[in-house]
Amino acid sequence: MKTRRPSLLPGWTALLPLCGALLAACAQTPAAPDPQAAQALSAFPAGLPGHHRHVIELPALPDEGSRQLELIGVKPMTVDCNSRGMDGRFEARDVQGWGYTYWVLDSQGQVRSTLMACPPGSQRPGFAEAEPLRVRYNSRLPVVVFVPEGMALRWRVWQAGAVQDAPVR
């Protein structure tokens, strides 16, 4: 005679709201951008022919002097095991009469690649990246970047580590 085990499903469904509440409590909400940055956005050009405007509004952080923002121009494409790169560089331009700086990715979208024989099935969605640019982290102004159509902008924040003394040898 087979004994029937009780189902664990009712017990698990009772835990779902608790798990959801715990996950919500652990989630970090990013700090709001500086309102001054939103007001300054009107001073920047609304667009450039053949480009998309990207605006990054950074949250205020302690010790912004030890941080940098890295801008990465990318071209979405199918990639495989080969290494890829893209032509282009970021050019700094000034907003006349304001002293603000914005960046324009100057690229023709030409991709270079190694020519290794990749195994079948190694193709996946990815990016070819242009030479990245690091700029000063500044939450008081928006970071405005113009990227040619067909390309995209990615970014990340870098933080300096603790200063260390070098040994004398």
PDB file of C-alpha atoms in Angstrom:
ATOM      1  CA  MET A   1       0.000   0.000   0.000  1.00  0.00           C
ATOM      2  CA  LYS A   2       1.402   3.386  -1.043  1.00  0.00           C
ATOM      3  CA  THR A   3       1.393   6.223   1.406  1.00  0.00           C
ATOM      4  CA  ARG A   4       0.672   9.609   0.031  1.00  0.00           C
ATOM      5  CA  ARG A   5       3.073  12.378   0.927  1.00  0.00           C
ATOM      6  CA  PRO A   6       1.665  15.766   1.802  1.00  0.00           C
ATOM      7  CA  SER A   7       2.297  18.422  -0.840  1.00  0.00           C
ATOM      8  CA  LEU A   8       4.875  21.096  -0.066  1.00  0.00           C
ATOM      9  CA  LEU A   9       3.219  23.585  -2.400  1.00  0.00           C
ATOM     10  CA  PRO A  10       0.813  25.157   0.144  1.00  0.00           C
ATOM     11  CA  GLY A  11       3.696  25.846   2.542  1.00  0.00           C
ATOM     12  CA  TRP A  12       5.820  27.452  -0.164  1.00  0.00           C
ATOM     13  CA  THR A  13       3.038  29.689  -1.424  1.00  0.00           C
ATOM     14  CA  ALA A  14       2.649  31.084   2.079  1.00  0.00           C
ATOM     15  CA  LEU A  15       6.316  32.108   2.032  1.00  0.00           C
ATOM     16  CA  LEU A  16       6.124  33.986  -1.291  1.00  0.00           C
ATOM     17  CA  PRO A  17       4.773  37.284   0.164  1.00  0.00           C
ATOM     18  CA  LEU A  18       7.425  37.162   2.892  1.00  0.00           C
ATOM     19  CA  CYS A  19      10.193  36.566   0.320  1.00  0.00           C
ATOM     20  CA  GLY A  20       8.898  39.429  -1.800  1.00  0.00           C
ATOM     21  CA  ALA A  21       8.901  41.779   1.190  1.00  0.00           C
ATOM     22  CA  LEU A  22      12.476  40.790   2.093  1.00  0.00           C
ATOM     23  CA  LEU A  23      13.706  41.317  -1.459  1.00  0.00           C
ATOM     24  CA  ALA A  24      12.038  44.731  -1.615  1.00  0.00           C
ATOM     25  CA  ALA A  25      13.677  45.715   1.683  1.00  0.00           C
ATOM     26  CA  CYS A  26      17.113  44.682   0.377  1.00  0.00           C
ATOM     27  CA  ALA A  27      16.799  46.531  -2.927  1.00  0.00           C
ATOM     28  CA  GLN A  28      18.745  49.765  -3.041  1.00  0.00           C
ATOM     29  CA  THR A  29      17.055  52.765  -4.538  1.00  0.00           C
ATOM     30  CA  PRO A  30      19.510  55.045  -6.333  1.00  0.00           C
ATOM     31  CA  ALA A  31      19.837  58.595  -5.114  1.00  0.00           C
ATOM     32  CA  ALA A  32      17.847  61.158  -7.073  1.00  0.00           C
ATOM     33  CA  PRO A  33      19.741  63.314  -9.579  1.00  0.00           C
ATOM     34  CA  ASP A  34      20.523  66.883  -8.577  1.00  0.00           C
ATOM     35  CA  PRO A  35      17.651  69.241  -9.601  1.00  0.00           C
ATOM     36  CA  GLN A  36      20.282  71.746 -10.756  1.00  0.00           C
ATOM     37  CA  ALA A  37      21.427  69.175 -13.354  1.00  0.00           C
ATOM     38  CA  ALA A  38      17.922  68.931 -14.829  1.00  0.00           C
ATOM     39  CA  GLN A  39      17.712  72.730 -15.167  1.00  0.00           C
ATOM     40  CA  ALA A  40      21.126  72.950 -16.855  1.00  0.00           C
ATOM     41  CA  LEU A  41      20.031  70.479 -19.549  1.00  0.00           C
ATOM     42  CA  SER A  42      18.253  73.255 -21.470  1.00  0.00           C
ATOM     43  CA  ALA A  43      21.635  74.903 -22.204  1.00  0.00           C
ATOM     44  CA  PHE A  44      22.848  71.864 -24.196  1.00  0.00           C
ATOM     45  CA  PRO A  45      22.065  71.311 -27.877  1.00  0.00           C
ATOM     46  CA  ALA A  46      18.825  69.399 -28.417  1.00  0.00           C
ATOM     47  CA  GLY A  47      20.325  67.392 -31.257  1.00  0.00           C
ATOM     48  CA  LEU A  48      22.977  67.033 -33.930  1.00  0.00           C
ATOM     49  CA  PRO A  49      22.254  65.801 -37.473  1.00  0.00           C
ATOM     50  CA  GLY A  50      22.733  62.039 -37.735  1.00  0.00           C
ATOM     51  CA  HIS A  51      23.161  61.593 -33.973  1.00  0.00           C
ATOM     52  CA  HIS A  52      21.089  60.547 -30.966  1.00  0.00           C
ATOM     53  CA  ARG A  53      21.400  62.552 -27.752  1.00  0.00           C
ATOM     54  CA  HIS A  54      22.037  60.572 -24.557  1.00  0.00           C
ATOM     55  CA  VAL A  55      21.728  62.244 -21.154  1.00  0.00           C
ATOM     56  CA  ILE A  56      23.196  60.740 -17.981  1.00  0.00           C
ATOM     57  CA  GLU A  57      22.067  62.326 -14.713  1.00  0.00           C
ATOM     58  CA  LEU A  58      24.403  61.130 -11.989  1.00  0.00           C
ATOM     59  CA  PRO A  59      23.356  60.880  -8.342  1.00  0.00           C
ATOM     60  CA  ALA A  60      25.261  62.893  -5.751  1.00  0.00           C
ATOM     61  CA  LEU A  61      27.887  60.714  -4.079  1.00  0.00           C
ATOM     62  CA  PRO A  62      30.328  61.331  -1.256  1.00  0.00           C
ATOM     63  CA  ASP A  63      33.855  62.130  -2.410  1.00  0.00           C
ATOM     64  CA  GLU A  64      33.027  62.599  -6.097  1.00  0.00           C
ATOM     65  CA  GLY A  65      36.658  63.629  -6.660  1.00  0.00           C
ATOM     66  CA  SER A  66      37.724  59.997  -6.326  1.00  0.00           C
ATOM     67  CA  ARG A  67      35.337  58.811  -9.028  1.00  0.00           C
ATOM     68  CA  GLN A  68      35.280  58.942 -12.812  1.00  0.00           C
ATOM     69  CA  LEU A  69      32.608  58.284 -15.392  1.00  0.00           C
ATOM     70  CA  GLU A  70      33.629  56.060 -18.297  1.00  0.00           C
ATOM     71  CA  LEU A  71      31.799  56.625 -21.595  1.00  0.00           C
ATOM     72  CA  ILE A  72      31.791  53.707 -24.035  1.00  0.00           C
ATOM     73  CA  GLY A  73      30.487  54.048 -27.588  1.00  0.00           C
ATOM     74  CA  VAL A  74      29.235  50.720 -28.906  1.00  0.00           C
ATOM     75  CA  LYS A  75      27.770  49.221 -32.044  1.00  0.00           C
ATOM     76  CA  PRO A  76      25.295  46.410 -31.325  1.00  0.00           C
ATOM     77  CA  MET A  77      26.011  43.357 -33.459  1.00  0.00           C
ATOM     78  CA  THR A  78      26.296  39.591 -33.468  1.00  0.00           C
ATOM     79  CA  VAL A  79      29.648  38.527 -31.997  1.00  0.00           C
ATOM     80  CA  ASP A  80      31.514  35.238 -31.627  1.00  0.00           C
ATOM     81  CA  CYS A  81      34.835  34.153 -30.100  1.00  0.00           C
ATOM     82  CA  ASN A  82      36.784  36.852 -32.013  1.00  0.00           C
ATOM     83  CA  SER A  83      37.882  40.094 -30.340  1.00  0.00           C
ATOM     84  CA  ARG A  84      36.297  43.202 -31.799  1.00  0.00           C
ATOM     85  CA  GLY A  85      36.858  46.923 -31.684  1.00  0.00           C
ATOM     86  CA  MET A  86      35.383  49.935 -33.421  1.00  0.00           C
ATOM     87  CA  ASP A  87      36.870  53.080 -34.880  1.00  0.00           C
ATOM     88  CA  GLY A  88      36.123  56.392 -33.276  1.00  0.00           C
ATOM     89  CA  ARG A  89      36.842  58.595 -30.324  1.00  0.00           C
ATOM     90  CA  PHE A  90      34.953  61.024 -28.140  1.00  0.00           C
ATOM     91  CA  GLU A  91      35.404  64.703 -28.936  1.00  0.00           C
ATOM     92  CA  ALA A  92      34.745  67.331 -26.232  1.00  0.00           C
ATOM     93  CA  ARG A  93      32.740  70.387 -27.303  1.00  0.00           C
ATOM     94  CA  ASP A  94      31.786  73.489 -25.338  1.00  0.00           C
ATOM     95  CA  VAL A  95      28.320  74.962 -24.932  1.00  0.00           C
ATOM     96  CA  GLN A  96      28.891  78.555 -26.069  1.00  0.00           C
ATOM     97  CA  GLY A  97      28.310  81.094 -23.292  1.00  0.00           C
ATOM     98  CA  TRP A  98      27.846  78.525 -20.548  1.00  0.00           C
ATOM     99  CA  GLY A  99      31.216  76.826 -20.058  1.00  0.00           C
ATOM    100  CA  TYR A 100      29.608  73.385 -20.067  1.00  0.00           C
ATOM    101  CA  THR A 101      31.123  70.477 -21.970  1.00  0.00           C
ATOM    102  CA  TYR A 102      29.356  67.788 -23.972  1.00  0.00           C
ATOM    103  CA  TRP A 103      30.826  64.911 -25.956  1.00  0.00           C
ATOM    104  CA  VAL A 104      30.339  63.685 -29.506  1.00  0.00           C
ATOM    105  CA  LEU A 105      31.387  60.204 -30.603  1.00  0.00           C
ATOM    106  CA  ASP A 106      33.192  60.694 -33.902  1.00  0.00           C
ATOM    107  CA  SER A 107      32.941  57.281 -35.590  1.00  0.00           C
ATOM    108  CA  GLN A 108      32.181  55.801 -38.990  1.00  0.00           C
ATOM    109  CA  GLY A 109      31.127  52.532 -37.355  1.00  0.00           C
ATOM    110  CA  GLN A 110      33.984  50.529 -38.901  1.00  0.00           C
ATOM    111  CA  VAL A 111      34.578  47.339 -36.916  1.00  0.00           C
ATOM    112  CA  ARG A 112      37.899  45.500 -36.723  1.00  0.00           C
ATOM    113  CA  SER A 113      38.105  41.891 -35.644  1.00  0.00           C
ATOM    114  CA  THR A 114      40.479  38.999 -35.184  1.00  0.00           C
ATOM    115  CA  LEU A 115      39.919  36.135 -37.645  1.00  0.00           C
ATOM    116  CA  MET A 116      39.945  33.032 -35.465  1.00  0.00           C
ATOM    117  CA  ALA A 117      37.908  30.022 -36.509  1.00  0.00           C
ATOM    118  CA  CYS A 118      35.131  29.928 -33.912  1.00  0.00           C
ATOM    119  CA  PRO A 119      33.256  26.786 -32.915  1.00  0.00           C
ATOM    120  CA  PRO A 120      29.722  26.388 -34.228  1.00  0.00           C
ATOM    121  CA  GLY A 121      27.092  27.996 -32.031  1.00  0.00           C
ATOM    122  CA  SER A 122      29.435  30.614 -30.576  1.00  0.00           C
ATOM    123  CA  GLN A 123      27.498  33.517 -32.084  1.00  0.00           C
ATOM    124  CA  ARG A 124      25.560  35.691 -29.643  1.00  0.00           C
ATOM    125  CA  PRO A 125      24.289  39.269 -29.371  1.00  0.00           C
ATOM    126  CA  GLY A 126      27.029  41.657 -28.279  1.00  0.00           C
ATOM    127  CA  PHE A 127      28.869  44.899 -29.010  1.00  0.00           C
ATOM    128  CA  ALA A 128      31.907  46.300 -30.745  1.00  0.00           C
ATOM    129  CA  GLU A 129      33.373  49.067 -28.572  1.00  0.00           C
ATOM    130  CA  ALA A 130      35.113  52.304 -29.517  1.00  0.00           C
ATOM    131  CA  GLU A 131      37.972  53.632 -27.389  1.00  0.00           C
ATOM    132  CA  PRO A 132      36.353  54.567 -24.035  1.00  0.00           C
ATOM    133  CA  LEU A 133      36.729  57.970 -22.427  1.00  0.00           C
ATOM    134  CA  ARG A 134      36.933  58.717 -18.706  1.00  0.00           C
ATOM    135  CA  VAL A 135      35.613  62.058 -17.505  1.00  0.00           C
ATOM    136  CA  ARG A 136      35.263  63.672 -14.100  1.00  0.00           C
ATOM    137  CA  TYR A 137      32.272  62.519 -12.037  1.00  0.00           C
ATOM    138  CA  ASN A 138      30.022  65.544 -11.516  1.00  0.00           C
ATOM    139  CA  SER A 139      26.474  65.128 -10.231  1.00  0.00           C
ATOM    140  CA  ARG A 140      25.730  68.847 -10.497  1.00  0.00           C
ATOM    141  CA  LEU A 141      25.525  68.821 -14.314  1.00  0.00           C
ATOM    142  CA  PRO A 142      24.022  66.370 -16.782  1.00  0.00           C
ATOM    143  CA  VAL A 143      26.440  64.393 -18.948  1.00  0.00           C
ATOM    144  CA  VAL A 144      25.328  64.934 -22.539  1.00  0.00           C
ATOM    145  CA  VAL A 145      26.718  62.657 -25.252  1.00  0.00           C
ATOM    146  CA  PHE A 146      25.848  62.539 -28.949  1.00  0.00           C
ATOM    147  CA  VAL A 147      26.281  59.157 -30.629  1.00  0.00           C
ATOM    148  CA  PRO A 148      25.855  58.437 -34.355  1.00  0.00           C
ATOM    149  CA  GLU A 149      22.651  56.690 -35.419  1.00  0.00           C
ATOM    150  CA  GLY A 150      23.020  52.907 -35.347  1.00  0.00           C
ATOM    151  CA  MET A 151      25.292  53.064 -32.312  1.00  0.00           C
ATOM    152  CA  ALA A 152      24.636  53.189 -28.587  1.00  0.00           C
ATOM    153  CA  LEU A 153      26.208  54.528 -25.409  1.00  0.00           C
ATOM    154  CA  ARG A 154      27.184  52.497 -22.361  1.00  0.00           C
ATOM    155  CA  TRP A 155      28.776  53.892 -19.207  1.00  0.00           C
ATOM    156  CA  ARG A 156      30.118  52.926 -15.809  1.00  0.00           C
ATOM    157  CA  VAL A 157      31.513  54.623 -12.719  1.00  0.00           C
ATOM    158  CA  TRP A 158      35.092  54.065 -11.570  1.00  0.00           C
ATOM    159  CA  GLN A 159      36.233  54.636  -8.011  1.00  0.00           C
ATOM    160  CA  ALA A 160      39.793  55.117  -6.839  1.00  0.00           C
ATOM    161  CA  GLY A 161      41.135  52.793  -4.188  1.00  0.00           C
ATOM    162  CA  ALA A 162      42.995  53.832  -1.065  1.00  0.00           C
ATOM    163  CA  VAL A 163      46.330  55.597  -1.559  1.00  0.00           C
ATOM    164  CA  GLN A 164      49.247  53.353  -0.639  1.00  0.00           C
ATOM    165  CA  ASP A 165      52.926  54.018  -0.045  1.00  0.00           C
ATOM    166  CA  ALA A 166      55.378  52.394  -2.424  1.00  0.00           C
ATOM    167  CA  PRO A 167      58.267  50.559  -0.775  1.00  0.00           C
ATOM    168  CA  VAL A 168      61.829  51.749  -1.368  1.00  0.00           C
ATOM    169  CA  ARG A 169      64.086  49.042  -2.821  1.00  0.00           C
TER     170      ARG A 169
END
